PDB file of C-alpha atoms in Angstrom:
ATOM      1  CA  MET A   1      44.866  43.529 -31.256  1.00 46.00           C
ATOM      2  CA  ALA A   2      47.985  45.228 -29.916  1.00 46.00           C
ATOM      3  CA  ASN A   3      47.815  48.365 -27.812  1.00 50.00           C
ATOM      4  CA  ALA A   4      50.183  51.361 -27.827  1.00 55.00           C
ATOM      5  CA  THR A   5      52.342  49.926 -25.026  1.00 61.00           C
ATOM      6  CA  SER A   6      52.684  46.421 -26.464  1.00 56.00           C
ATOM      7  CA  PRO A   7      55.828  45.423 -28.307  1.00 65.00           C
ATOM      8  CA  PRO A   8      55.421  45.061 -32.087  1.00 67.00           C
ATOM      9  CA  GLY A   9      53.619  41.823 -32.945  1.00 65.00           C
ATOM     10  CA  ALA A  10      52.155  41.389 -29.433  1.00 62.00           C
ATOM     11  CA  ILE A  11      48.579  40.184 -29.172  1.00 66.00           C
ATOM     12  CA  ALA A  12      46.140  41.471 -26.553  1.00 62.00           C
ATOM     13  CA  THR A  13      44.374  38.522 -24.936  1.00 68.00           C
ATOM     14  CA  ALA A  14      40.927  38.233 -23.476  1.00 72.00           C
ATOM     15  CA  SER A  15      40.653  38.489 -19.706  1.00 73.00           C
ATOM     16  CA  ALA A  16      37.188  36.998 -19.165  1.00 77.00           C
ATOM     17  CA  VAL A  17      33.885  36.112 -20.822  1.00 81.00           C
ATOM     18  CA  HIS A  18      31.689  39.224 -20.676  1.00 83.00           C
ATOM     19  CA  HIS A  19      28.511  37.735 -22.118  1.00 90.00           C
ATOM     20  CA  VAL A  20      27.124  35.225 -24.590  1.00 92.00           C
ATOM     21  CA  GLY A  21      24.527  36.520 -27.033  1.00 92.00           C
ATOM     22  CA  MET A  22      21.624  34.600 -28.570  1.00 92.00           C
ATOM     23  CA  SER A  23      19.347  35.943 -31.271  1.00 92.00           C
ATOM     24  CA  VAL A  24      15.800  34.781 -30.571  1.00 92.00           C
ATOM     25  CA  ALA A  25      12.458  34.887 -32.372  1.00 91.00           C
ATOM     26  CA  SER A  26      10.577  36.072 -29.276  1.00 93.00           C
ATOM     27  CA  ILE A  27      12.104  37.698 -26.202  1.00 96.00           C
ATOM     28  CA  ASP A  28       9.043  36.621 -24.212  1.00 97.00           C
ATOM     29  CA  ASP A  29       9.378  32.945 -25.176  1.00 96.00           C
ATOM     30  CA  ALA A  30      13.128  32.938 -24.525  1.00 95.00           C
ATOM     31  CA  LEU A  31      12.720  34.611 -21.130  1.00 97.00           C
ATOM     32  CA  ALA A  32       9.913  32.217 -20.219  1.00 97.00           C
ATOM     33  CA  PHE A  33      12.336  29.300 -20.630  1.00 97.00           C
ATOM     34  CA  TRP A  34      15.410  30.848 -19.013  1.00 97.00           C
ATOM     35  CA  GLN A  35      13.646  32.397 -16.014  1.00 97.00           C
ATOM     36  CA  ARG A  36      11.851  29.149 -15.269  1.00 97.00           C
ATOM     37  CA  PHE A  37      14.918  26.959 -15.849  1.00 97.00           C
ATOM     38  CA  LEU A  38      17.251  29.148 -13.756  1.00 97.00           C
ATOM     39  CA  GLY A  39      14.642  30.140 -11.167  1.00 97.00           C
ATOM     40  CA  ALA A  40      15.547  33.821 -11.370  1.00 97.00           C
ATOM     41  CA  PRO A  41      14.207  36.865 -13.203  1.00 97.00           C
ATOM     42  CA  ALA A  42      16.070  38.680 -15.942  1.00 97.00           C
ATOM     43  CA  LEU A  43      18.601  41.193 -14.646  1.00 96.00           C
ATOM     44  CA  TRP A  44      17.645  43.731 -17.279  1.00 94.00           C
ATOM     45  CA  ARG A  45      15.248  44.130 -20.189  1.00 96.00           C
ATOM     46  CA  GLU A  46      15.049  47.036 -22.619  1.00 95.00           C
ATOM     47  CA  LEU A  47      14.419  48.122 -26.201  1.00 95.00           C
ATOM     48  CA  LEU A  48      17.789  48.798 -27.806  1.00 93.00           C
ATOM     49  CA  ASN A  49      17.589  51.372 -30.584  1.00 92.00           C
ATOM     50  CA  ARG A  50      20.295  53.986 -30.021  1.00 89.00           C
ATOM     51  CA  PRO A  51      22.259  55.131 -33.104  1.00 87.00           C
ATOM     52  CA  TYR A  52      25.544  53.591 -31.861  1.00 88.00           C
ATOM     53  CA  LEU A  53      24.005  50.115 -32.133  1.00 86.00           C
ATOM     54  CA  SER A  54      23.491  50.420 -35.902  1.00 85.00           C
ATOM     55  CA  LYS A  55      27.169  51.318 -36.282  1.00 85.00           C
ATOM     56  CA  ILE A  56      28.346  48.369 -34.166  1.00 85.00           C
ATOM     57  CA  ILE A  57      26.261  45.636 -35.800  1.00 85.00           C
ATOM     58  CA  GLY A  58      25.937  47.073 -39.313  1.00 85.00           C
ATOM     59  CA  ILE A  59      22.141  47.184 -39.597  1.00 85.00           C
ATOM     60  CA  PRO A  60      20.881  50.742 -40.253  1.00 88.00           C
ATOM     61  CA  GLY A  61      18.056  51.840 -37.942  1.00 89.00           C
ATOM     62  CA  VAL A  62      18.087  48.556 -36.000  1.00 89.00           C
ATOM     63  CA  SER A  63      15.791  48.050 -33.039  1.00 93.00           C
ATOM     64  CA  ILE A  64      16.239  45.064 -30.723  1.00 93.00           C
ATOM     65  CA  LYS A  65      14.306  43.835 -27.697  1.00 96.00           C
ATOM     66  CA  GLY A  66      17.082  42.782 -25.335  1.00 94.00           C
ATOM     67  CA  ALA A  67      17.409  41.112 -21.948  1.00 96.00           C
ATOM     68  CA  PHE A  68      20.239  39.949 -19.684  1.00 96.00           C
ATOM     69  CA  VAL A  69      19.972  36.704 -17.721  1.00 96.00           C
ATOM     70  CA  GLU A  70      22.686  35.650 -15.273  1.00 96.00           C
ATOM     71  CA  LEU A  71      23.975  32.129 -15.835  1.00 96.00           C
ATOM     72  CA  PRO A  72      25.536  30.070 -13.044  1.00 94.00           C
ATOM     73  CA  GLY A  73      29.069  31.313 -12.446  1.00 93.00           C
ATOM     74  CA  GLY A  74      28.158  34.906 -13.280  1.00 93.00           C
ATOM     75  CA  VAL A  75      28.357  34.896 -17.098  1.00 94.00           C
ATOM     76  CA  ILE A  76      25.595  36.960 -18.676  1.00 94.00           C
ATOM     77  CA  LEU A  77      23.337  35.503 -21.359  1.00 95.00           C
ATOM     78  CA  GLU A  78      22.158  38.305 -23.652  1.00 94.00           C
ATOM     79  CA  LEU A  79      18.893  37.532 -25.440  1.00 94.00           C
ATOM     80  CA  LEU A  80      18.290  39.607 -28.585  1.00 93.00           C
ATOM     81  CA  ASP A  81      14.971  39.790 -30.437  1.00 94.00           C
ATOM     82  CA  TYR A  82      15.726  41.801 -33.595  1.00 92.00           C
ATOM     83  CA  GLU A  83      12.750  43.753 -34.917  1.00 91.00           C
ATOM     84  CA  ALA A  84      13.626  42.926 -38.513  1.00 83.00           C
ATOM     85  CA  PRO A  85      11.078  41.572 -41.001  1.00 78.00           C
ATOM     86  CA  GLU A  86      13.743  39.650 -42.944  1.00 80.00           C
ATOM     87  CA  LYS A  87      14.956  37.547 -39.986  1.00 82.00           C
ATOM     88  CA  ARG A  88      14.545  33.801 -40.292  1.00 83.00           C
ATOM     89  CA  SER A  89      15.458  30.781 -38.208  1.00 82.00           C
ATOM     90  CA  ASN A  90      18.611  28.741 -38.714  1.00 81.00           C
ATOM     91  CA  PRO A  91      18.312  24.980 -39.068  1.00 80.00           C
ATOM     92  CA  GLU A  92      18.628  23.486 -35.585  1.00 78.00           C
ATOM     93  CA  THR A  93      21.008  20.654 -36.390  1.00 80.00           C
ATOM     94  CA  THR A  94      24.269  21.182 -34.519  1.00 81.00           C
ATOM     95  CA  ALA A  95      26.288  20.009 -37.544  1.00 81.00           C
ATOM     96  CA  ASN A  96      25.390  23.196 -39.470  1.00 78.00           C
ATOM     97  CA  PRO A  97      28.224  25.748 -39.698  1.00 76.00           C
ATOM     98  CA  GLY A  98      27.478  28.734 -37.496  1.00 75.00           C
ATOM     99  CA  ASN A  99      25.392  26.685 -35.087  1.00 80.00           C
ATOM    100  CA  ILE A 100      26.493  27.033 -31.466  1.00 85.00           C
ATOM    101  CA  HIS A 101      25.429  25.390 -28.247  1.00 91.00           C
ATOM    102  CA  LEU A 102      25.529  26.529 -24.642  1.00 94.00           C
ATOM    103  CA  CYS A 103      26.920  24.019 -22.161  1.00 94.00           C
ATOM    104  CA  LEU A 104      26.080  24.313 -18.470  1.00 95.00           C
ATOM    105  CA  ALA A 105      27.870  22.252 -15.836  1.00 94.00           C
ATOM    106  CA  VAL A 106      25.384  20.511 -13.532  1.00 94.00           C
ATOM    107  CA  GLU A 107      25.686  18.396 -10.391  1.00 93.00           C
ATOM    108  CA  ASP A 108      23.149  15.801 -11.547  1.00 95.00           C
ATOM    109  CA  ALA A 109      22.508  15.548 -15.283  1.00 95.00           C
ATOM    110  CA  GLY A 110      19.362  13.448 -14.794  1.00 95.00           C
ATOM    111  CA  VAL A 111      17.727  15.957 -12.466  1.00 96.00           C
ATOM    112  CA  ALA A 112      18.748  18.920 -14.647  1.00 95.00           C
ATOM    113  CA  TRP A 113      17.528  17.107 -17.799  1.00 96.00           C
ATOM    114  CA  LYS A 114      14.082  16.451 -16.271  1.00 96.00           C
ATOM    115  CA  HIS A 115      13.847  20.060 -15.084  1.00 96.00           C
ATOM    116  CA  ALA A 116      14.781  21.397 -18.544  1.00 96.00           C
ATOM    117  CA  VAL A 117      12.096  19.196 -20.151  1.00 96.00           C
ATOM    118  CA  VAL A 118       9.473  20.468 -17.688  1.00 96.00           C
ATOM    119  CA  CYS A 119      10.580  24.012 -18.631  1.00 96.00           C
ATOM    120  CA  GLY A 120       9.892  23.291 -22.310  1.00 96.00           C
ATOM    121  CA  ALA A 121      13.176  21.868 -23.651  1.00 96.00           C
ATOM    122  CA  LYS A 122      12.964  19.031 -26.189  1.00 95.00           C
ATOM    123  CA  PRO A 123      15.468  16.194 -25.651  1.00 95.00           C
ATOM    124  CA  VAL A 124      17.677  15.186 -28.558  1.00 93.00           C
ATOM    125  CA  SER A 125      17.915  11.721 -27.000  1.00 92.00           C
ATOM    126  CA  PRO A 126      14.682  10.650 -25.263  1.00 92.00           C
ATOM    127  CA  GLU A 127      16.587   8.352 -22.900  1.00 93.00           C
ATOM    128  CA  GLY A 128      18.153  11.283 -21.079  1.00 95.00           C
ATOM    129  CA  PRO A 129      21.813  11.902 -20.232  1.00 95.00           C
ATOM    130  CA  ILE A 130      24.372   9.545 -21.782  1.00 95.00           C
ATOM    131  CA  GLU A 131      27.597   8.436 -20.099  1.00 94.00           C
ATOM    132  CA  VAL A 132      30.770   9.362 -21.976  1.00 95.00           C
ATOM    133  CA  ASP A 133      32.766   6.162 -22.543  1.00 93.00           C
ATOM    134  CA  GLY A 134      36.072   7.559 -23.822  1.00 88.00           C
ATOM    135  CA  GLY A 135      38.316  10.592 -24.181  1.00 87.00           C
ATOM    136  CA  PRO A 136      39.120  13.314 -21.663  1.00 87.00           C
ATOM    137  CA  ASN A 137      35.579  13.352 -20.227  1.00 92.00           C
ATOM    138  CA  ILE A 138      35.206   9.600 -19.687  1.00 92.00           C
ATOM    139  CA  GLY A 139      32.594   8.987 -17.019  1.00 94.00           C
ATOM    140  CA  ALA A 140      30.793  12.309 -17.518  1.00 94.00           C
ATOM    141  CA  ARG A 141      27.035  12.319 -18.131  1.00 94.00           C
ATOM    142  CA  VAL A 142      25.881  14.569 -20.958  1.00 95.00           C
ATOM    143  CA  ALA A 143      22.614  15.510 -22.676  1.00 93.00           C
ATOM    144  CA  TYR A 144      21.662  17.800 -25.559  1.00 94.00           C
ATOM    145  CA  LEU A 145      18.249  19.464 -25.536  1.00 92.00           C
ATOM    146  CA  ARG A 146      16.664  21.929 -27.966  1.00 93.00           C
ATOM    147  CA  ILE A 147      15.305  25.063 -26.366  1.00 94.00           C
ATOM    148  CA  HIS A 148      13.653  28.121 -27.912  1.00 92.00           C
ATOM    149  CA  ASP A 149      14.560  28.837 -31.538  1.00 90.00           C
ATOM    150  CA  GLY A 150      16.222  25.436 -32.028  1.00 88.00           C
ATOM    151  CA  ILE A 151      19.153  26.485 -29.817  1.00 92.00           C
ATOM    152  CA  THR A 152      20.982  23.565 -28.227  1.00 92.00           C
ATOM    153  CA  LEU A 153      21.454  23.455 -24.461  1.00 93.00           C
ATOM    154  CA  GLU A 154      24.049  20.928 -23.286  1.00 93.00           C
ATOM    155  CA  LEU A 155      23.964  19.682 -19.713  1.00 93.00           C
ATOM    156  CA  PHE A 156      27.329  18.360 -18.531  1.00 95.00           C
ATOM    157  CA  GLN A 157      27.833  16.437 -15.312  1.00 94.00           C
ATOM    158  CA  PRO A 158      31.602  16.093 -14.806  1.00 93.00           C
ATOM    159  CA  PRO A 159      32.975  12.631 -14.153  1.00 93.00           C
ATOM    160  CA  ALA A 160      33.467  11.601 -10.549  1.00 87.00           C
ATOM    161  CA  ARG A 161      37.096  12.148  -9.537  1.00 80.00           C
ATOM    162  CA  VAL A 162      38.814   9.576  -7.362  1.00 69.00           C
TER     163      VAL A 162
END
């Protein structure tokens, strides 16, 4: 999107990630996982139902239970529990269009994987983190886990640099 001072055809670029949003079935269940996994309480929790919200998201009269959780590095995870009777879960398979995953860098994928499982995550691969054997991340250790609402959490331990 160009602004008034940009030359014709210029594109305004993003300057930072503000937040990542996740729609959840239960704000309480989602917060139970994230607060336990991250070891910190939510930064903010509130019922969102102001008229501007309906205009932004296109759902008349919408009401959403919302919470902010700070991820490592300072990015905010916004959890949204829509109070809408017609909401339904997406299939959890990551191959489905529209499915996203959240990847967190970790120092030790094995330790983080065990901690996530204790916090309620379900491993995609029961053997734990797998070593990447090719491509730009060769030597990294990576694991996918399913958390609340079938959302995929990826744990990524960067390869050792020599």
